[in-house]
PDB file of C-alpha atoms in Angstrom:
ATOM      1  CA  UNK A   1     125.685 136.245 141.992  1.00 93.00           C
ATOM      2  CA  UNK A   2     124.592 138.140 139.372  1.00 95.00           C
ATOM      3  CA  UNK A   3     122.450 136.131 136.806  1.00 96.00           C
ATOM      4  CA  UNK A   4     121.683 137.535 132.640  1.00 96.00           C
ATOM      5  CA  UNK A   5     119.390 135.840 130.207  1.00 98.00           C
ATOM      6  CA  UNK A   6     120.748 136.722 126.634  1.00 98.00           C
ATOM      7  CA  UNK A   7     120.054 135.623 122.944  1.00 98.00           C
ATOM      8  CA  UNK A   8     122.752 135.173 120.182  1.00 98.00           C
ATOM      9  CA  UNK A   9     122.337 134.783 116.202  1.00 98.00           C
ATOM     10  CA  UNK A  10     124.510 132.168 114.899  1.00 98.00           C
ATOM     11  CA  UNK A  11     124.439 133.622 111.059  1.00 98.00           C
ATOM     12  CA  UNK A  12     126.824 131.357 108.570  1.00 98.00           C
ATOM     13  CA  UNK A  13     126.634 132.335 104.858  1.00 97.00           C
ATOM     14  CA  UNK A  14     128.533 130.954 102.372  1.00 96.00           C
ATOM     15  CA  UNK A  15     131.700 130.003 104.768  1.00 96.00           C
ATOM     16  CA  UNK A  16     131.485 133.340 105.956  1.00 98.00           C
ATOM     17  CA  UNK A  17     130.097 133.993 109.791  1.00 98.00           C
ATOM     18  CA  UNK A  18     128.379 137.376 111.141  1.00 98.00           C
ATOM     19  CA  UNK A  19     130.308 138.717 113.841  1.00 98.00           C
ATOM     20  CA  UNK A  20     129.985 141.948 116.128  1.00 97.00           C
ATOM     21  CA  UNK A  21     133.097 144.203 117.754  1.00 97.00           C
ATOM     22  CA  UNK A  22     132.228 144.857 120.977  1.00 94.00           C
ATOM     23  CA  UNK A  23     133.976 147.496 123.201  1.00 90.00           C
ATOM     24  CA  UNK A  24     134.435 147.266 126.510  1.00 83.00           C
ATOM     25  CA  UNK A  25     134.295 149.871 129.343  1.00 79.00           C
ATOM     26  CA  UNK A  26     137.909 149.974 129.702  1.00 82.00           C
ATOM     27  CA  UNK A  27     138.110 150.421 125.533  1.00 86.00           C
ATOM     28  CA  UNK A  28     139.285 146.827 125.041  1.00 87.00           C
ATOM     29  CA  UNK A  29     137.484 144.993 122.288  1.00 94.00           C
ATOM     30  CA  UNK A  30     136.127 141.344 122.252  1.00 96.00           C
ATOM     31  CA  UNK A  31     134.500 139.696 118.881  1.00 98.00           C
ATOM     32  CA  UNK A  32     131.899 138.006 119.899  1.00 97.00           C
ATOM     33  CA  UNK A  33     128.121 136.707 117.963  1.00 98.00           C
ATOM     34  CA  UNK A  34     125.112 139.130 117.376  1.00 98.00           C
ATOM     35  CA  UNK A  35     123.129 139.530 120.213  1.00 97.00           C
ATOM     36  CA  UNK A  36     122.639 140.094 123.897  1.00 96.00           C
ATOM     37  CA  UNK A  37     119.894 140.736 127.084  1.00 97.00           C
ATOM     38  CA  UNK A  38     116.776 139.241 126.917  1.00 98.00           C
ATOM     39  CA  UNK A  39     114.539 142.137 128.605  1.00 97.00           C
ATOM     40  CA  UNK A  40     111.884 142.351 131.048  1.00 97.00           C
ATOM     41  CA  UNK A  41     108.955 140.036 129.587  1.00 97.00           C
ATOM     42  CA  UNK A  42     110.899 139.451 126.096  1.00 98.00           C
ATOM     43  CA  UNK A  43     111.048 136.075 124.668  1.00 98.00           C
ATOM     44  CA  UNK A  44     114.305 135.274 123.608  1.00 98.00           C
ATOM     45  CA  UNK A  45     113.111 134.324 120.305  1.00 98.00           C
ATOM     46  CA  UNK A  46     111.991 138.249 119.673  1.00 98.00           C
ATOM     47  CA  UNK A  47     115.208 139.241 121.497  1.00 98.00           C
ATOM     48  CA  UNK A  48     117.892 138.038 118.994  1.00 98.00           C
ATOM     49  CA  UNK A  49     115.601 139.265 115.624  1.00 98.00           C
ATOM     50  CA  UNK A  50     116.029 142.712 117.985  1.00 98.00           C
ATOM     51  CA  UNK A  51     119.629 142.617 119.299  1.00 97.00           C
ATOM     52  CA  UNK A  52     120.812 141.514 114.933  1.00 98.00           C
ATOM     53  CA  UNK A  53     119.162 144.722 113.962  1.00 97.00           C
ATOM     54  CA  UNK A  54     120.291 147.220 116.584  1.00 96.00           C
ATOM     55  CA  UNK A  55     123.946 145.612 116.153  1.00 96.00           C
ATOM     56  CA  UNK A  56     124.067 145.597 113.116  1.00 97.00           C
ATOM     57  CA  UNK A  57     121.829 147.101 110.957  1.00 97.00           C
ATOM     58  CA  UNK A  58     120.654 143.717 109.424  1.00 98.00           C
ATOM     59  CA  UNK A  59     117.360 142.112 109.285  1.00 98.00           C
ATOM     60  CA  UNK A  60     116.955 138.887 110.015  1.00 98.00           C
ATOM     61  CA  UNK A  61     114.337 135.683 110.599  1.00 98.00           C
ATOM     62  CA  UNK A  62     115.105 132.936 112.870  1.00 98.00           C
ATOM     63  CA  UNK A  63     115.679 129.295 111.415  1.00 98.00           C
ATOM     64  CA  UNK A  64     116.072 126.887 114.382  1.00 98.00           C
ATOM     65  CA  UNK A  65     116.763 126.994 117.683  1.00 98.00           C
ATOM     66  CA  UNK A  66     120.758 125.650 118.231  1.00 98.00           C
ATOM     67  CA  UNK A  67     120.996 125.218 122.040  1.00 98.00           C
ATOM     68  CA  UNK A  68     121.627 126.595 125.304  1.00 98.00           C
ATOM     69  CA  UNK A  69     124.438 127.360 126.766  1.00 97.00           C
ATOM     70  CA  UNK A  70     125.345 128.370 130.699  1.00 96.00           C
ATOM     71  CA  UNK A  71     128.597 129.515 132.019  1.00 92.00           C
ATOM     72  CA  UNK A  72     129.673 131.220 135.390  1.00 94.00           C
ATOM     73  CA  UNK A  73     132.393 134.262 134.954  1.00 92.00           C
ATOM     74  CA  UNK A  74     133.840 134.816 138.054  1.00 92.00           C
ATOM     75  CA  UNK A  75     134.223 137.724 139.849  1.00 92.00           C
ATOM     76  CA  UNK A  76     137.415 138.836 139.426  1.00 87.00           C
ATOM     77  CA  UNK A  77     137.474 138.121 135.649  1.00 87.00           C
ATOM     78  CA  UNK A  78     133.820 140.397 135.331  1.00 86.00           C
ATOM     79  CA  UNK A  79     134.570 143.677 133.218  1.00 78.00           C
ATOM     80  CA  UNK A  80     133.078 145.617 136.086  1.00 80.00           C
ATOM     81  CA  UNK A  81     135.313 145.961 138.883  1.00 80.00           C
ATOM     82  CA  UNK A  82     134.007 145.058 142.093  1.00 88.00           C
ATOM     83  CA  UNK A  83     130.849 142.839 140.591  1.00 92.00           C
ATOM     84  CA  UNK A  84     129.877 139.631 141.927  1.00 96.00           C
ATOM     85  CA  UNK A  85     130.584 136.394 139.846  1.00 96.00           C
ATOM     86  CA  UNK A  86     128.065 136.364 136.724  1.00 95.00           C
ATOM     87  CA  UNK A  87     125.809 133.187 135.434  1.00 96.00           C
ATOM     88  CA  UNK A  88     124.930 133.910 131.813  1.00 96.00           C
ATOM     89  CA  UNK A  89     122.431 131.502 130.310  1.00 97.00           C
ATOM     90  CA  UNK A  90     122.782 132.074 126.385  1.00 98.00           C
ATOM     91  CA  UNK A  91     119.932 130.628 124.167  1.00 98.00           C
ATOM     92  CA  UNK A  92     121.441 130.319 120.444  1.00 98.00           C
ATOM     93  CA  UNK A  93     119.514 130.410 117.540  1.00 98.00           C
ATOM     94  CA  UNK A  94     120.867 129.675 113.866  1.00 98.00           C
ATOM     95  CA  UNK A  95     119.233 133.093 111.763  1.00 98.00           C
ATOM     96  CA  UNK A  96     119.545 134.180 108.322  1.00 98.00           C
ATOM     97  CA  UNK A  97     119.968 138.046 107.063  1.00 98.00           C
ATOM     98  CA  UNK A  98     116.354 138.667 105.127  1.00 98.00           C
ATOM     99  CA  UNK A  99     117.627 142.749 104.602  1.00 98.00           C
ATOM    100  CA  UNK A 100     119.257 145.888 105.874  1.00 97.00           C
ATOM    101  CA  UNK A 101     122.483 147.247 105.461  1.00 96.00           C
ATOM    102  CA  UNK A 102     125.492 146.315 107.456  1.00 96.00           C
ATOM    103  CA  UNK A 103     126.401 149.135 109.768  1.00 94.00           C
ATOM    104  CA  UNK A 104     127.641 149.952 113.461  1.00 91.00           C
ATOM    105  CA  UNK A 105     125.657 150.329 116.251  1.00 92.00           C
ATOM    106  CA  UNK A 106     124.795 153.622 116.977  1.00 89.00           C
ATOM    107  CA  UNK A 107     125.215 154.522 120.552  1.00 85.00           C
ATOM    108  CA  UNK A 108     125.906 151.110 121.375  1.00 85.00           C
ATOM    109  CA  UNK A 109     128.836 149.196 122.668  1.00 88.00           C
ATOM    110  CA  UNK A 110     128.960 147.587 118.951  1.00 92.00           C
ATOM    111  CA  UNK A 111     131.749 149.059 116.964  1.00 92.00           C
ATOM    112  CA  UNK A 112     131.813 146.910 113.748  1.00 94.00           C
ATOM    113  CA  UNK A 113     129.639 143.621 112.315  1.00 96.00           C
ATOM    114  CA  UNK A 114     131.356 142.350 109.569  1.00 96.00           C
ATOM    115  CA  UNK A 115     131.246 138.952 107.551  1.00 97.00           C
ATOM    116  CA  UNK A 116     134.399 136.978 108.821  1.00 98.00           C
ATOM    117  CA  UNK A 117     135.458 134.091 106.606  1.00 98.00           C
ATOM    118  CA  UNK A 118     135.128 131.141 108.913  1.00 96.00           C
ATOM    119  CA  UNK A 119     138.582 129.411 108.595  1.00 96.00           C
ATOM    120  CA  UNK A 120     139.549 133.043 110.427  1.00 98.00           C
ATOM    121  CA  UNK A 121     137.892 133.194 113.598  1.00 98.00           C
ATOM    122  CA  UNK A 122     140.262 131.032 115.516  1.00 97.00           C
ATOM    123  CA  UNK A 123     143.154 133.980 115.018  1.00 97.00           C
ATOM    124  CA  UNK A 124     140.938 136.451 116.289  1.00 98.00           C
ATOM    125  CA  UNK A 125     140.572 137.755 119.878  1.00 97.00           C
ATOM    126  CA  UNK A 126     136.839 136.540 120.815  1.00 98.00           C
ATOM    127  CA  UNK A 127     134.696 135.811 123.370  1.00 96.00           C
ATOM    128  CA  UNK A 128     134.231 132.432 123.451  1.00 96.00           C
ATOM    129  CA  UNK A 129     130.436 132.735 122.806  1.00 97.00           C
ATOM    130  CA  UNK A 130     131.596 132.649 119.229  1.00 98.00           C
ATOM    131  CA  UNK A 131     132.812 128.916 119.814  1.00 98.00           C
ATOM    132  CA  UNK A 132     129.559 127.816 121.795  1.00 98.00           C
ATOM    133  CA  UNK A 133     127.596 128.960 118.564  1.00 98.00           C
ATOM    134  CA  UNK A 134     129.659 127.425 115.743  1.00 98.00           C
ATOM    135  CA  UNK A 135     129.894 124.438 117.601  1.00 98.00           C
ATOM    136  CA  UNK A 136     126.457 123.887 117.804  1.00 98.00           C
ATOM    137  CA  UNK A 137     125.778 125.494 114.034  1.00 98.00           C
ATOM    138  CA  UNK A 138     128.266 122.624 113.451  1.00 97.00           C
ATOM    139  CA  UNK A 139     127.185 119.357 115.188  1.00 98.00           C
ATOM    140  CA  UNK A 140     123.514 120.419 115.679  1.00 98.00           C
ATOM    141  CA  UNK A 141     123.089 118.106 118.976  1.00 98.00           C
ATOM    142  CA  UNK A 142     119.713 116.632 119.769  1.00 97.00           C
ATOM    143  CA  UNK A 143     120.389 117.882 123.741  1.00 97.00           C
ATOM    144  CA  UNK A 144     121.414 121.491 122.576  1.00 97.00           C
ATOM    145  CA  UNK A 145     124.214 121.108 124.400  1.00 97.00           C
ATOM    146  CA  UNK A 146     128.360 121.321 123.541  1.00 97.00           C
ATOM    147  CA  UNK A 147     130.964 121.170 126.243  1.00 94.00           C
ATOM    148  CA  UNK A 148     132.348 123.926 127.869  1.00 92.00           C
ATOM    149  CA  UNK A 149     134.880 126.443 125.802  1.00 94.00           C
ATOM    150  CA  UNK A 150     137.404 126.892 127.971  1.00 93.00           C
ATOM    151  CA  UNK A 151     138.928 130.410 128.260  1.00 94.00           C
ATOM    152  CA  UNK A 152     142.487 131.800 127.685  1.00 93.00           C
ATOM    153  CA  UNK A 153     144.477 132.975 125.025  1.00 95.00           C
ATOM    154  CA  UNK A 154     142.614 134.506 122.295  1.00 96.00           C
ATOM    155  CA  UNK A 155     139.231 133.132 124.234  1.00 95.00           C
ATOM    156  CA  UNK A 156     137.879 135.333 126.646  1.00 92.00           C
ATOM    157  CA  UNK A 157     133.924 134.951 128.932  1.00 88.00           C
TER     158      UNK A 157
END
């Protein structure tokens, strides 16, 4: 089993969330939240403020710490062909935009950030990261925790 540590901003702004267009190997494209691999050493606190900027041009502080989330993928829904089943532990933290300029990633997998009205993310095709992260903007739980999102339909891992 494969195993990734990863960071996500959770950025809400006047009914409006922060959201990233990410392209996959095979070209298909997922919405999902600012953010992604903690690295060697990194705390995931520095990792988000890090992953908001390269994604999307933005600059950004961190306000509180939402909650963790884990999830397995398995194998044979991975994006890589062939690779084992995949535990992603995702630490999400509500930020707010301080400066920058909205733009795409350059020479990333990131193809657009853009301010999506909230009432609009349920008709888009996301990952369901996205869900995880409002939900607990939303309900703010003193264990950090929400249940599960499950996946199909518009939801993908």
């Amino acid at each position: 089993m494969d195993r990734r540590l990863a960071a996500y901003a959770v950025c809400i702004e006047d009914g409006r969330v922060l959201l990233a267009l990410a392209v996959g190997p095979g070209g298909e494209r997922t919405w999902t939240l600012p953010g992604g691999g903690v690295e060697h050493a990194e705390d995931p606190y520095d990792a988000v403020i890090r992953e908001v900027a390269e994604e999307t041009g933005l600059e950004a502080v961190v306000e509180r710490l939402l909650g963790v989330d884990s999830r397995v993928v398995p194998a044979g829904e991975r994006r890589r062909p062939g690779a084992p089943e995949l535990q992603n532990i995702g630490v999400f933290y509500r930020v707010r935009v301080t400066g920058g300029r909205l733009r795409p990633e350059p020479n990333g997998d990131t193809a657009a950030s853009v301010w999506t009205p909230s009432a609009e993310v349920a008709g888009l095709r996301r990952s369901s990261l996205v869900d995880v992260g409002l939900a607990l903007a939303r309900t703010l739980p003193p264990s950090g925790h929400v249940a599960p999102v499950p996946v199909g339909g518009l939801i993908e891992h």
